[in-house]
Amino acid sequence: MRTITVGLPGGSYEVVVGTGVLEEANTHLPLLLDAERAFVVTDRQVAEHWFEGLDKGLRGRGLQPVMLGVPEGEEAKALPVAEAVYQQLAVQEAHRDDLIVALGGGAIGDLAGFVAATYMRGLPLVQVPTTLTAQVDAAIGGKTAVNLPEGKNLVGAYHQPVAVLADVATLATLPDREFRSGLAEVAKYALALDAELLARLEKDASALLARDPASLEEVVSRCATAKARIVESDERDSGRRLILNYGHTLGHALERLDSFAGRSHGEAVALGMVFAARLSEGLGIGSEELVARHQRLLSALGLEHRANLPPADEVLGAFRMDKKYRGGVRFVLLEDIGKARVVENVSDDLIREKLNEMGAAG
């Protein structure tokens, strides 16, 4: 069991990583005065595997768990779903000291966090991530949001959790594709922030790929620690935290163009990182070897680094819907492993060139 503290001016919280964390939730939650119920936002598939264990842990703290079912995946991240959860909270007379608990992957965490941020102007939130993507990244840092048809995460709020409980045992039940999707976020940390982690993965990723609990605990803790330190230095995404968007500019554009029903988040981000490395090489910031290391790592982790992409003009249009668009597309690029910088106003011609190199249609 490992504990990482996220220290923020508005209050610190702990990220607990280990095996058996759900059933021991009573020992890991902070003092919650006047909380009576824990409204657990989850989907049917996750609930079948993990609600019972969490129920036991919450009852150990004298909390009455109430399950609120929502759709699976990105379908959960929609305003009508948030409205349905609001109505359930109102009907059941939730009060401001009751907990919202996000049990699931990043989409569930985003939805539940958004509801917690906005219902009664804010309820305490506990993140219980059950996917690799959520454990290493999405559950930490307080970003919450839902999607619009026009773009991803366009309606949201910052709302820090009071605790993050990451039980690596939940990763054993993930489908292979979803687990690989999470490996893209691990790769992001290795490439953009942690050269030592990259070296370990390049040397031997077999234990991680086999979902060895000790390896999972080590990798999740390492990524969570990196995320915590960045969030502490830039809670509201105005500076250093932008590094965590590495690969996400193209990734989010591809998800939107697929109507959130095609590539997984990790699959899209993996392509986005290779695209960013190609842009870096094209601008003279990075090297061909940087591109090659991206490709080798992603291949070793079972992720594609080249695929059929939408036409370049469609991708450029999707870029303009990005929240961080400022009169031009803004990219996080690497000079080298662990050396990131933000570059603005990359030319459309270079973007088209690199998209075409990666398999853009037309």
mmCIF file of C-alpha atoms in Angstrom:
data_model
loop_
_atom_site.group_PDB
_atom_site.id
_atom_site.type_symbol
_atom_site.label_atom_id
_atom_site.label_comp_id
_atom_site.label_asym_id
_atom_site.label_seq_id
_atom_site.Cartn_x
_atom_site.Cartn_y
_atom_site.Cartn_z
ATOM 1 C CA MET A 1 0.000 0.000 0.000
ATOM 2 C CA ARG A 2 1.397 3.383 -1.009
ATOM 3 C CA THR A 3 0.116 6.852 -0.173
ATOM 4 C CA ILE A 4 0.761 10.015 -2.163
ATOM 5 C CA THR A 5 -0.276 13.368 -0.731
ATOM 6 C CA VAL A 6 -1.587 16.076 -3.041
ATOM 7 C CA GLY A 7 -0.953 19.350 -1.211
ATOM 8 C CA LEU A 8 -3.059 22.290 -2.351
ATOM 9 C CA PRO A 9 -3.935 25.666 -0.811
ATOM 10 C CA GLY A 10 -7.600 24.687 -0.566
ATOM 11 C CA GLY A 11 -6.788 21.459 1.261
ATOM 12 C CA SER A 12 -4.666 18.363 0.870
ATOM 13 C CA TYR A 13 -5.847 14.867 0.071
ATOM 14 C CA GLU A 14 -4.296 11.445 -0.278
ATOM 15 C CA VAL A 15 -4.056 9.042 -3.181
ATOM 16 C CA VAL A 16 -3.908 5.499 -1.828
ATOM 17 C CA VAL A 17 -2.571 2.833 -4.200
ATOM 18 C CA GLY A 18 -2.550 -0.876 -3.451
ATOM 19 C CA THR A 19 -4.461 -4.148 -3.431
ATOM 20 C CA GLY A 20 -7.621 -4.448 -1.340
ATOM 21 C CA VAL A 21 -8.119 -0.701 -0.990
ATOM 22 C CA LEU A 22 -11.874 -0.823 -1.699
ATOM 23 C CA GLU A 23 -12.764 -3.118 1.179
ATOM 24 C CA GLU A 24 -10.500 -1.058 3.446
ATOM 25 C CA ALA A 25 -12.017 2.264 2.386
ATOM 26 C CA ASN A 26 -13.027 2.958 5.985
ATOM 27 C CA THR A 27 -9.351 3.211 6.969
ATOM 28 C CA HIS A 28 -8.381 5.472 4.077
ATOM 29 C CA LEU A 29 -11.132 8.083 4.024
ATOM 30 C CA PRO A 30 -10.559 11.407 5.795
ATOM 31 C CA LEU A 31 -12.739 12.648 8.640
ATOM 32 C CA LEU A 32 -16.175 13.363 7.151
ATOM 33 C CA LEU A 33 -18.279 15.123 9.737
ATOM 34 C CA ASP A 34 -22.050 14.846 9.275
ATOM 35 C CA ALA A 35 -21.815 12.625 6.191
ATOM 36 C CA GLU A 36 -24.559 10.007 6.280
ATOM 37 C CA ARG A 37 -24.740 8.552 2.790
ATOM 38 C CA ALA A 38 -22.326 7.825 -0.019
ATOM 39 C CA PHE A 39 -23.927 8.136 -3.457
ATOM 40 C CA VAL A 40 -21.875 5.793 -5.645
ATOM 41 C CA VAL A 41 -21.995 6.761 -9.315
ATOM 42 C CA THR A 42 -21.092 3.718 -11.396
ATOM 43 C CA ASP A 43 -22.100 1.613 -14.359
ATOM 44 C CA ARG A 44 -23.545 -1.879 -14.341
ATOM 45 C CA GLN A 45 -20.391 -3.708 -15.408
ATOM 46 C CA VAL A 46 -18.164 -2.060 -12.802
ATOM 47 C CA ALA A 47 -20.803 -2.492 -10.103
ATOM 48 C CA GLU A 48 -21.019 -6.238 -10.745
ATOM 49 C CA HIS A 49 -17.335 -6.621 -9.950
ATOM 50 C CA TRP A 50 -16.557 -3.979 -7.356
ATOM 51 C CA PHE A 51 -19.590 -2.406 -5.672
ATOM 52 C CA GLU A 52 -19.832 -5.115 -3.027
ATOM 53 C CA GLY A 53 -16.280 -4.576 -1.798
ATOM 54 C CA LEU A 54 -16.657 -0.812 -1.741
ATOM 55 C CA ASP A 55 -20.021 -1.149 0.003
ATOM 56 C CA LYS A 56 -18.276 -3.033 2.805
ATOM 57 C CA GLY A 57 -15.570 -0.395 3.128
ATOM 58 C CA LEU A 58 -18.045 2.506 3.206
ATOM 59 C CA ARG A 59 -20.303 0.829 5.760
ATOM 60 C CA GLY A 60 -17.228 0.404 7.933
ATOM 61 C CA ARG A 61 -17.252 4.187 8.279
ATOM 62 C CA GLY A 62 -20.938 4.300 9.119
ATOM 63 C CA LEU A 63 -21.902 5.506 5.651
ATOM 64 C CA GLN A 64 -24.958 4.193 3.823
ATOM 65 C CA PRO A 65 -24.009 3.460 0.217
ATOM 66 C CA VAL A 66 -26.583 4.328 -2.460
ATOM 67 C CA MET A 67 -25.797 3.188 -5.994
ATOM 68 C CA LEU A 68 -26.665 5.522 -8.876
ATOM 69 C CA GLY A 69 -26.376 3.685 -12.178
ATOM 70 C CA VAL A 70 -25.261 5.479 -15.351
ATOM 71 C CA PRO A 71 -24.326 4.362 -18.892
ATOM 72 C CA GLU A 72 -20.929 2.871 -19.647
ATOM 73 C CA GLY A 73 -18.029 4.771 -21.194
ATOM 74 C CA GLU A 74 -18.255 8.173 -22.853
ATOM 75 C CA GLU A 75 -22.063 7.946 -23.001
ATOM 76 C CA ALA A 76 -22.013 8.784 -19.293
ATOM 77 C CA LYS A 77 -20.318 12.127 -19.942
ATOM 78 C CA ALA A 78 -23.388 14.008 -21.145
ATOM 79 C CA LEU A 79 -25.574 16.746 -19.701
ATOM 80 C CA PRO A 80 -28.759 14.601 -19.797
ATOM 81 C CA VAL A 81 -27.004 11.952 -17.708
ATOM 82 C CA ALA A 82 -25.810 14.591 -15.235
ATOM 83 C CA GLU A 83 -29.378 15.899 -15.009
ATOM 84 C CA ALA A 84 -30.659 12.394 -14.261
ATOM 85 C CA VAL A 85 -28.124 12.055 -11.429
ATOM 86 C CA TYR A 86 -29.135 15.477 -10.063
ATOM 87 C CA GLN A 87 -32.740 14.331 -9.990
ATOM 88 C CA GLN A 88 -31.847 11.139 -8.129
ATOM 89 C CA LEU A 89 -29.956 13.160 -5.537
ATOM 90 C CA ALA A 90 -32.916 15.519 -5.131
ATOM 91 C CA VAL A 91 -35.474 12.722 -4.844
ATOM 92 C CA GLN A 92 -33.359 11.008 -2.203
ATOM 93 C CA GLU A 93 -32.811 14.288 -0.349
ATOM 94 C CA ALA A 94 -29.030 14.266 -0.471
ATOM 95 C CA HIS A 95 -27.526 16.955 1.738
ATOM 96 C CA ARG A 96 -24.320 18.949 1.347
ATOM 97 C CA ASP A 97 -22.283 16.748 3.680
ATOM 98 C CA ASP A 98 -23.110 13.522 1.861
ATOM 99 C CA LEU A 99 -20.464 12.001 -0.410
ATOM 100 C CA ILE A 100 -20.422 11.531 -4.131
ATOM 101 C CA VAL A 101 -18.259 8.503 -4.941
ATOM 102 C CA ALA A 102 -17.026 7.891 -8.484
ATOM 103 C CA LEU A 103 -16.575 4.140 -8.959
ATOM 104 C CA GLY A 104 -15.282 3.444 -12.465
ATOM 105 C CA GLY A 105 -13.062 4.755 -15.208
ATOM 106 C CA GLY A 106 -12.264 8.258 -16.330
ATOM 107 C CA ALA A 107 -15.695 8.915 -17.822
ATOM 108 C CA ILE A 108 -17.433 8.004 -14.562
ATOM 109 C CA GLY A 109 -14.927 10.108 -12.636
ATOM 110 C CA ASP A 110 -15.554 13.104 -14.884
ATOM 111 C CA LEU A 111 -19.331 12.807 -14.655
ATOM 112 C CA ALA A 112 -19.470 12.171 -10.904
ATOM 113 C CA GLY A 113 -16.936 14.923 -10.289
ATOM 114 C CA PHE A 114 -18.961 17.383 -12.360
ATOM 115 C CA VAL A 115 -22.117 16.479 -10.446
ATOM 116 C CA ALA A 116 -20.280 16.825 -7.129
ATOM 117 C CA ALA A 117 -18.916 20.221 -8.185
ATOM 118 C CA THR A 118 -22.296 21.620 -9.172
ATOM 119 C CA TYR A 119 -25.041 19.992 -7.087
ATOM 120 C CA MET A 120 -25.875 22.276 -4.148
ATOM 121 C CA ARG A 121 -22.748 24.238 -5.196
ATOM 122 C CA GLY A 122 -20.474 21.414 -4.167
ATOM 123 C CA LEU A 123 -20.515 18.049 -2.399
ATOM 124 C CA PRO A 124 -17.429 16.152 -1.191
ATOM 125 C CA LEU A 125 -16.083 13.759 -3.816
ATOM 126 C CA VAL A 126 -14.180 10.493 -3.493
ATOM 127 C CA GLN A 127 -12.586 9.096 -6.629
ATOM 128 C CA VAL A 128 -12.387 5.292 -6.802
ATOM 129 C CA PRO A 129 -10.785 4.671 -10.211
ATOM 130 C CA THR A 130 -11.053 1.160 -11.642
ATOM 131 C CA THR A 131 -9.150 1.611 -14.931
ATOM 132 C CA LEU A 132 -5.468 2.169 -15.533
ATOM 133 C CA THR A 133 -6.153 5.475 -17.297
ATOM 134 C CA ALA A 134 -8.067 6.797 -14.306
ATOM 135 C CA GLN A 135 -5.625 5.492 -11.690
ATOM 136 C CA VAL A 136 -2.528 7.024 -13.244
ATOM 137 C CA ASP A 137 -4.107 10.259 -14.410
ATOM 138 C CA ALA A 138 -7.796 11.130 -14.641
ATOM 139 C CA ALA A 139 -8.833 10.620 -11.007
ATOM 140 C CA ILE A 140 -6.148 12.969 -9.657
ATOM 141 C CA GLY A 141 -6.185 16.732 -9.943
ATOM 142 C CA GLY A 142 -9.798 17.868 -9.768
ATOM 143 C CA LYS A 143 -10.684 18.254 -13.447
ATOM 144 C CA THR A 144 -14.316 17.330 -14.074
ATOM 145 C CA ALA A 145 -16.360 17.692 -17.242
ATOM 146 C CA VAL A 146 -18.998 16.398 -19.616
ATOM 147 C CA ASN A 147 -18.959 16.432 -23.399
ATOM 148 C CA LEU A 148 -21.018 18.277 -25.969
ATOM 149 C CA PRO A 149 -21.548 17.015 -29.525
ATOM 150 C CA GLU A 150 -19.233 19.838 -30.589
ATOM 151 C CA GLY A 151 -16.313 18.754 -28.445
ATOM 152 C CA LYS A 152 -14.888 16.863 -25.503
ATOM 153 C CA ASN A 153 -14.927 18.253 -21.932
ATOM 154 C CA LEU A 154 -16.477 21.592 -22.950
ATOM 155 C CA VAL A 155 -18.690 21.859 -19.837
ATOM 156 C CA GLY A 156 -16.813 21.367 -16.602
ATOM 157 C CA ALA A 157 -15.398 22.625 -13.331
ATOM 158 C CA TYR A 158 -12.408 22.141 -11.071
ATOM 159 C CA HIS A 159 -13.422 20.156 -7.997
ATOM 160 C CA GLN A 160 -10.742 18.371 -6.010
ATOM 161 C CA PRO A 161 -11.623 15.061 -4.359
ATOM 162 C CA VAL A 162 -11.233 14.498 -0.653
ATOM 163 C CA ALA A 163 -9.541 11.163 -1.378
ATOM 164 C CA VAL A 164 -8.511 8.913 -4.274
ATOM 165 C CA LEU A 165 -8.633 5.160 -3.645
ATOM 166 C CA ALA A 166 -6.816 3.272 -6.398
ATOM 167 C CA ASP A 167 -7.173 -0.485 -5.947
ATOM 168 C CA VAL A 168 -4.922 -2.155 -8.530
ATOM 169 C CA ALA A 169 -6.882 -5.399 -8.113
ATOM 170 C CA THR A 170 -9.614 -3.794 -10.232
ATOM 171 C CA LEU A 171 -7.248 -3.760 -13.209
ATOM 172 C CA ALA A 172 -7.309 -7.557 -13.403
ATOM 173 C CA THR A 173 -10.843 -7.522 -14.846
ATOM 174 C CA LEU A 174 -10.226 -4.891 -17.532
ATOM 175 C CA PRO A 175 -10.621 -6.040 -21.140
ATOM 176 C CA ASP A 176 -7.285 -6.085 -22.958
ATOM 177 C CA ARG A 177 -8.187 -3.119 -25.148
ATOM 178 C CA GLU A 178 -9.092 -0.966 -22.153
ATOM 179 C CA PHE A 179 -5.927 -1.948 -20.317
ATOM 180 C CA ARG A 180 -3.818 -1.035 -23.359
ATOM 181 C CA SER A 181 -5.650 2.271 -23.500
ATOM 182 C CA GLY A 182 -4.372 2.992 -20.005
ATOM 183 C CA LEU A 183 -0.861 2.064 -21.056
ATOM 184 C CA ALA A 184 -0.951 5.068 -23.392
ATOM 185 C CA GLU A 185 -1.232 7.349 -20.361
ATOM 186 C CA VAL A 186 1.637 5.485 -18.703
ATOM 187 C CA ALA A 187 3.640 6.061 -21.885
ATOM 188 C CA LYS A 188 2.770 9.749 -21.721
ATOM 189 C CA TYR A 189 4.318 10.056 -18.270
ATOM 190 C CA ALA A 190 7.379 8.080 -19.340
ATOM 191 C CA LEU A 191 7.961 10.147 -22.484
ATOM 192 C CA ALA A 192 7.079 13.612 -21.224
ATOM 193 C CA LEU A 193 8.139 13.478 -17.580
ATOM 194 C CA ASP A 194 9.967 10.386 -16.382
ATOM 195 C CA ALA A 195 13.032 9.186 -18.287
ATOM 196 C CA GLU A 196 13.720 6.531 -15.651
ATOM 197 C CA LEU A 197 10.256 5.043 -16.106
ATOM 198 C CA LEU A 198 10.791 5.059 -19.857
ATOM 199 C CA ALA A 199 14.085 3.221 -19.473
ATOM 200 C CA ARG A 200 12.394 0.561 -17.349
ATOM 201 C CA LEU A 201 9.610 0.079 -19.865
ATOM 202 C CA GLU A 202 12.058 -0.072 -22.758
ATOM 203 C CA LYS A 203 14.140 -2.688 -20.932
ATOM 204 C CA ASP A 204 11.271 -4.973 -19.925
ATOM 205 C CA ALA A 205 7.551 -4.240 -19.801
ATOM 206 C CA SER A 206 6.511 -7.885 -19.460
ATOM 207 C CA ALA A 207 5.479 -7.711 -15.791
ATOM 208 C CA LEU A 208 3.337 -4.649 -16.455
ATOM 209 C CA LEU A 209 1.765 -6.245 -19.523
ATOM 210 C CA ALA A 210 1.042 -9.367 -17.450
ATOM 211 C CA ARG A 211 -0.686 -7.121 -14.874
ATOM 212 C CA ASP A 212 1.576 -8.263 -12.074
ATOM 213 C CA PRO A 213 0.184 -6.556 -8.928
ATOM 214 C CA ALA A 214 3.569 -5.377 -7.672
ATOM 215 C CA SER A 215 4.435 -3.905 -11.074
ATOM 216 C CA LEU A 216 1.028 -2.236 -11.319
ATOM 217 C CA GLU A 217 1.387 -0.743 -7.845
ATOM 218 C CA GLU A 218 4.840 0.608 -8.715
ATOM 219 C CA VAL A 219 3.805 2.123 -12.054
ATOM 220 C CA VAL A 220 0.511 3.575 -10.824
ATOM 221 C CA SER A 221 2.237 5.095 -7.787
ATOM 222 C CA ARG A 222 5.015 6.555 -9.901
ATOM 223 C CA CYS A 223 2.601 8.179 -12.354
ATOM 224 C CA ALA A 224 0.302 9.348 -9.561
ATOM 225 C CA THR A 225 3.234 10.970 -7.790
ATOM 226 C CA ALA A 226 4.231 12.819 -10.956
ATOM 227 C CA LYS A 227 0.655 13.977 -11.457
ATOM 228 C CA ALA A 228 0.392 15.128 -7.834
ATOM 229 C CA ARG A 229 3.552 17.232 -8.045
ATOM 230 C CA ILE A 230 2.381 18.935 -11.234
ATOM 231 C CA VAL A 231 -1.101 19.617 -9.851
ATOM 232 C CA GLU A 232 0.459 21.139 -6.744
ATOM 233 C CA SER A 233 2.450 23.553 -8.871
ATOM 234 C CA ASP A 234 -0.377 24.423 -11.286
ATOM 235 C CA GLU A 235 -3.838 23.496 -10.065
ATOM 236 C CA ARG A 236 -5.768 25.409 -12.751
ATOM 237 C CA ASP A 237 -3.914 24.391 -15.889
ATOM 238 C CA SER A 238 -2.294 27.747 -16.565
ATOM 239 C CA GLY A 239 1.340 26.669 -16.775
ATOM 240 C CA ARG A 240 3.239 23.459 -16.119
ATOM 241 C CA ARG A 241 0.126 21.303 -15.979
ATOM 242 C CA LEU A 242 -0.240 21.767 -19.725
ATOM 243 C CA ILE A 243 2.496 19.139 -20.075
ATOM 244 C CA LEU A 244 -0.089 16.547 -19.091
ATOM 245 C CA ASN A 245 -1.898 17.298 -22.343
ATOM 246 C CA TYR A 246 0.922 15.683 -24.307
ATOM 247 C CA GLY A 247 -0.668 13.820 -27.204
ATOM 248 C CA HIS A 248 -4.151 15.002 -26.281
ATOM 249 C CA THR A 249 -4.592 17.736 -28.887
ATOM 250 C CA LEU A 250 -4.817 15.254 -31.737
ATOM 251 C CA GLY A 251 -6.220 12.604 -29.388
ATOM 252 C CA HIS A 252 -9.265 14.687 -28.454
ATOM 253 C CA ALA A 253 -9.774 15.747 -32.072
ATOM 254 C CA LEU A 254 -9.861 12.107 -33.192
ATOM 255 C CA GLU A 255 -12.298 11.179 -30.430
ATOM 256 C CA ARG A 256 -14.606 13.993 -31.464
ATOM 257 C CA LEU A 257 -14.420 13.086 -35.162
ATOM 258 C CA ASP A 258 -15.238 9.491 -34.200
ATOM 259 C CA SER A 259 -18.242 10.828 -32.198
ATOM 260 C CA PHE A 260 -16.590 9.273 -29.109
ATOM 261 C CA ALA A 261 -17.493 5.833 -30.474
ATOM 262 C CA GLY A 262 -14.372 4.850 -32.409
ATOM 263 C CA ARG A 263 -10.876 4.804 -30.986
ATOM 264 C CA SER A 264 -10.508 4.587 -27.238
ATOM 265 C CA HIS A 265 -9.041 7.571 -25.421
ATOM 266 C CA GLY A 266 -5.681 5.850 -25.077
ATOM 267 C CA GLU A 267 -5.585 4.722 -28.686
ATOM 268 C CA ALA A 268 -6.240 8.296 -29.794
ATOM 269 C CA VAL A 269 -3.650 9.738 -27.395
ATOM 270 C CA ALA A 270 -1.036 7.234 -28.551
ATOM 271 C CA LEU A 271 -1.438 8.511 -32.112
ATOM 272 C CA GLY A 272 -1.427 12.048 -30.731
ATOM 273 C CA MET A 273 1.954 11.538 -29.071
ATOM 274 C CA VAL A 274 3.559 10.205 -32.231
ATOM 275 C CA PHE A 275 2.051 13.117 -34.145
ATOM 276 C CA ALA A 276 3.487 15.545 -31.581
ATOM 277 C CA ALA A 277 6.909 13.907 -31.892
ATOM 278 C CA ARG A 278 6.705 14.227 -35.687
ATOM 279 C CA LEU A 279 5.761 17.904 -35.346
ATOM 280 C CA SER A 280 8.691 18.398 -32.989
ATOM 281 C CA GLU A 281 11.041 16.823 -35.524
ATOM 282 C CA GLY A 282 9.518 18.890 -38.337
ATOM 283 C CA LEU A 283 10.042 22.119 -36.398
ATOM 284 C CA GLY A 284 13.650 21.243 -35.581
ATOM 285 C CA ILE A 285 12.832 20.969 -31.883
ATOM 286 C CA GLY A 286 13.216 17.208 -31.571
ATOM 287 C CA SER A 287 14.966 14.450 -33.492
ATOM 288 C CA GLU A 288 14.129 11.470 -35.667
ATOM 289 C CA GLU A 289 15.285 9.253 -32.804
ATOM 290 C CA LEU A 290 12.663 10.853 -30.565
ATOM 291 C CA VAL A 291 9.999 9.767 -33.054
ATOM 292 C CA ALA A 292 11.518 6.287 -33.225
ATOM 293 C CA ARG A 293 11.477 5.882 -29.421
ATOM 294 C CA HIS A 294 7.791 6.802 -29.377
ATOM 295 C CA GLN A 295 7.065 4.211 -32.017
ATOM 296 C CA ARG A 296 9.098 1.466 -30.331
ATOM 297 C CA LEU A 297 7.549 2.071 -26.920
ATOM 298 C CA LEU A 298 3.980 2.156 -28.178
ATOM 299 C CA SER A 299 4.511 -0.966 -30.263
ATOM 300 C CA ALA A 300 5.930 -2.764 -27.219
ATOM 301 C CA LEU A 301 2.830 -1.773 -25.262
ATOM 302 C CA GLY A 302 0.498 -3.018 -27.982
ATOM 303 C CA LEU A 303 -0.556 0.408 -29.252
ATOM 304 C CA GLU A 304 -0.649 1.621 -32.859
ATOM 305 C CA HIS A 305 1.562 4.510 -33.928
ATOM 306 C CA ARG A 306 0.155 4.813 -37.449
ATOM 307 C CA ALA A 307 -3.471 4.416 -38.544
ATOM 308 C CA ASN A 308 -6.126 5.549 -40.974
ATOM 309 C CA LEU A 309 -6.872 9.121 -39.945
ATOM 310 C CA PRO A 310 -9.620 11.504 -41.070
ATOM 311 C CA PRO A 311 -8.741 14.071 -43.761
ATOM 312 C CA ALA A 312 -6.334 16.731 -42.526
ATOM 313 C CA ASP A 313 -8.838 19.567 -42.990
ATOM 314 C CA GLU A 314 -11.351 17.765 -40.775
ATOM 315 C CA VAL A 315 -8.705 17.347 -38.093
ATOM 316 C CA LEU A 316 -7.784 21.028 -38.317
ATOM 317 C CA GLY A 317 -11.447 21.935 -37.861
ATOM 318 C CA ALA A 318 -11.637 19.733 -34.776
ATOM 319 C CA PHE A 319 -8.505 21.370 -33.354
ATOM 320 C CA ARG A 320 -10.338 24.704 -33.360
ATOM 321 C CA MET A 321 -12.899 23.308 -30.900
ATOM 322 C CA ASP A 322 -10.178 22.497 -28.379
ATOM 323 C CA LYS A 323 -10.572 24.414 -25.101
ATOM 324 C CA LYS A 324 -6.963 25.571 -25.367
ATOM 325 C CA TYR A 325 -7.295 27.042 -28.866
ATOM 326 C CA ARG A 326 -6.064 30.649 -28.790
ATOM 327 C CA GLY A 327 -6.248 31.954 -32.331
ATOM 328 C CA GLY A 328 -4.110 28.990 -33.320
ATOM 329 C CA VAL A 329 -3.479 25.418 -32.336
ATOM 330 C CA ARG A 330 -1.352 24.973 -29.230
ATOM 331 C CA PHE A 331 0.712 21.806 -28.871
ATOM 332 C CA VAL A 332 2.808 20.291 -26.130
ATOM 333 C CA LEU A 333 5.991 19.115 -27.852
ATOM 334 C CA LEU A 334 9.151 17.429 -26.634
ATOM 335 C CA GLU A 335 12.702 18.595 -27.175
ATOM 336 C CA ASP A 336 13.812 15.265 -25.741
ATOM 337 C CA ILE A 337 12.518 12.683 -23.286
ATOM 338 C CA GLY A 338 11.268 14.519 -20.204
ATOM 339 C CA LYS A 339 11.795 17.960 -21.753
ATOM 340 C CA ALA A 340 8.450 19.405 -22.787
ATOM 341 C CA ARG A 341 7.510 22.820 -24.088
ATOM 342 C CA VAL A 342 4.324 24.484 -25.328
ATOM 343 C CA VAL A 343 4.386 25.655 -28.948
ATOM 344 C CA GLU A 344 1.709 27.888 -30.445
ATOM 345 C CA ASN A 345 0.665 28.672 -33.995
ATOM 346 C CA VAL A 346 2.161 25.701 -35.767
ATOM 347 C CA SER A 347 1.502 26.183 -39.476
ATOM 348 C CA ASP A 348 -1.420 24.372 -41.060
ATOM 349 C CA ASP A 349 0.905 23.182 -43.829
ATOM 350 C CA LEU A 350 3.189 21.380 -41.387
ATOM 351 C CA ILE A 351 0.203 19.905 -39.562
ATOM 352 C CA ARG A 352 -1.185 18.577 -42.852
ATOM 353 C CA GLU A 353 2.212 17.166 -43.818
ATOM 354 C CA LYS A 354 2.607 15.240 -40.569
ATOM 355 C CA LEU A 355 -0.999 14.014 -40.581
ATOM 356 C CA ASN A 356 -0.489 12.702 -44.094
ATOM 357 C CA GLU A 357 2.697 10.926 -43.009
ATOM 358 C CA MET A 358 0.624 9.145 -40.384
ATOM 359 C CA GLY A 359 -2.099 8.026 -42.779
ATOM 360 C CA ALA A 360 -4.598 10.879 -43.053
ATOM 361 C CA ALA A 361 -7.182 10.319 -45.768
ATOM 362 C CA GLY A 362 -6.979 12.461 -48.879
#
